């Protein structure tokens, strides 16, 4: 299963599907990016991976439904 990933790159916060290059959304403010990433993950019923600015994983939340 793929996941929505929230990460920092080029001084911006981005959301994308894990393994994809195209962004789902781009944000200046981290909390806005996380909220948007959560919405994308809930809609797609998948995990939401939030990364710190250094790329390490801060949290993984599953929105997959059985």
Tab-separated table of C-alpha atoms in Angstrom:
chain	number	residue	atom	x	y	z
A	1	UNK	CA	0.000	0.000	0.000
A	2	UNK	CA	1.295	3.449	-0.792
A	3	UNK	CA	1.225	6.305	1.694
A	4	UNK	CA	0.930	10.067	1.628
A	5	UNK	CA	4.206	11.638	2.665
A	6	UNK	CA	4.616	15.140	4.168
A	7	UNK	CA	8.219	16.367	3.852
A	8	UNK	CA	10.398	19.476	3.487
A	9	UNK	CA	12.292	20.286	0.314
A	10	UNK	CA	13.566	23.548	-1.169
A	11	UNK	CA	12.368	25.576	1.847
A	12	UNK	CA	8.761	24.410	1.380
A	13	UNK	CA	6.600	21.627	2.834
A	14	UNK	CA	5.184	19.133	0.336
A	15	UNK	CA	2.731	16.258	0.166
A	16	UNK	CA	3.105	13.447	-2.328
A	17	UNK	CA	2.282	9.798	-2.704
A	18	UNK	CA	5.235	7.756	-1.475
A	19	UNK	CA	7.507	6.824	-4.370
A	20	UNK	CA	6.023	9.453	-6.704
A	21	UNK	CA	7.756	12.636	-7.831
A	22	UNK	CA	4.707	14.842	-8.417
A	23	UNK	CA	3.453	16.819	-5.433
A	24	UNK	CA	-0.150	16.657	-4.295
A	25	UNK	CA	0.290	20.044	-2.601
A	26	UNK	CA	2.961	22.537	-1.536
A	27	UNK	CA	2.903	24.767	1.559
A	28	UNK	CA	4.962	27.414	3.320
A	29	UNK	CA	3.614	26.444	6.753
A	30	UNK	CA	4.330	22.953	8.120
A	31	UNK	CA	1.062	22.585	10.052
A	32	UNK	CA	-0.921	23.378	6.915
A	33	UNK	CA	1.017	20.749	4.972
A	34	UNK	CA	0.372	18.154	7.684
A	35	UNK	CA	-3.355	18.935	7.760
A	36	UNK	CA	-3.584	18.687	3.967
A	37	UNK	CA	-1.557	15.448	3.981
A	38	UNK	CA	-3.931	13.992	6.569
A	39	UNK	CA	-6.896	14.865	4.349
A	40	UNK	CA	-5.236	13.230	1.330
A	41	UNK	CA	-4.484	10.084	3.374
A	42	UNK	CA	-8.023	9.879	4.743
A	43	UNK	CA	-9.476	10.268	1.244
A	44	UNK	CA	-7.165	7.593	-0.149
A	45	UNK	CA	-7.533	5.356	2.937
A	46	UNK	CA	-3.794	4.938	3.362
A	47	UNK	CA	-0.997	5.803	5.793
A	48	UNK	CA	0.214	9.360	6.373
A	49	UNK	CA	3.950	9.670	6.950
A	50	UNK	CA	5.138	12.965	8.459
A	51	UNK	CA	8.860	13.658	8.123
A	52	UNK	CA	10.964	16.171	10.032
A	53	UNK	CA	12.944	18.788	8.101
A	54	UNK	CA	15.986	16.458	8.192
A	55	UNK	CA	14.008	13.642	6.540
A	56	UNK	CA	13.603	11.420	9.592
A	57	UNK	CA	10.154	9.995	10.258
A	58	UNK	CA	8.245	11.864	12.947
A	59	UNK	CA	5.024	9.871	12.769
A	60	UNK	CA	3.026	7.378	10.742
A	61	UNK	CA	-0.754	7.364	11.044
A	62	UNK	CA	-2.934	4.800	9.271
A	63	UNK	CA	-6.246	5.842	7.750
A	64	UNK	CA	-6.708	2.481	6.006
A	65	UNK	CA	-10.044	0.865	6.682
A	66	UNK	CA	-10.434	-2.872	6.974
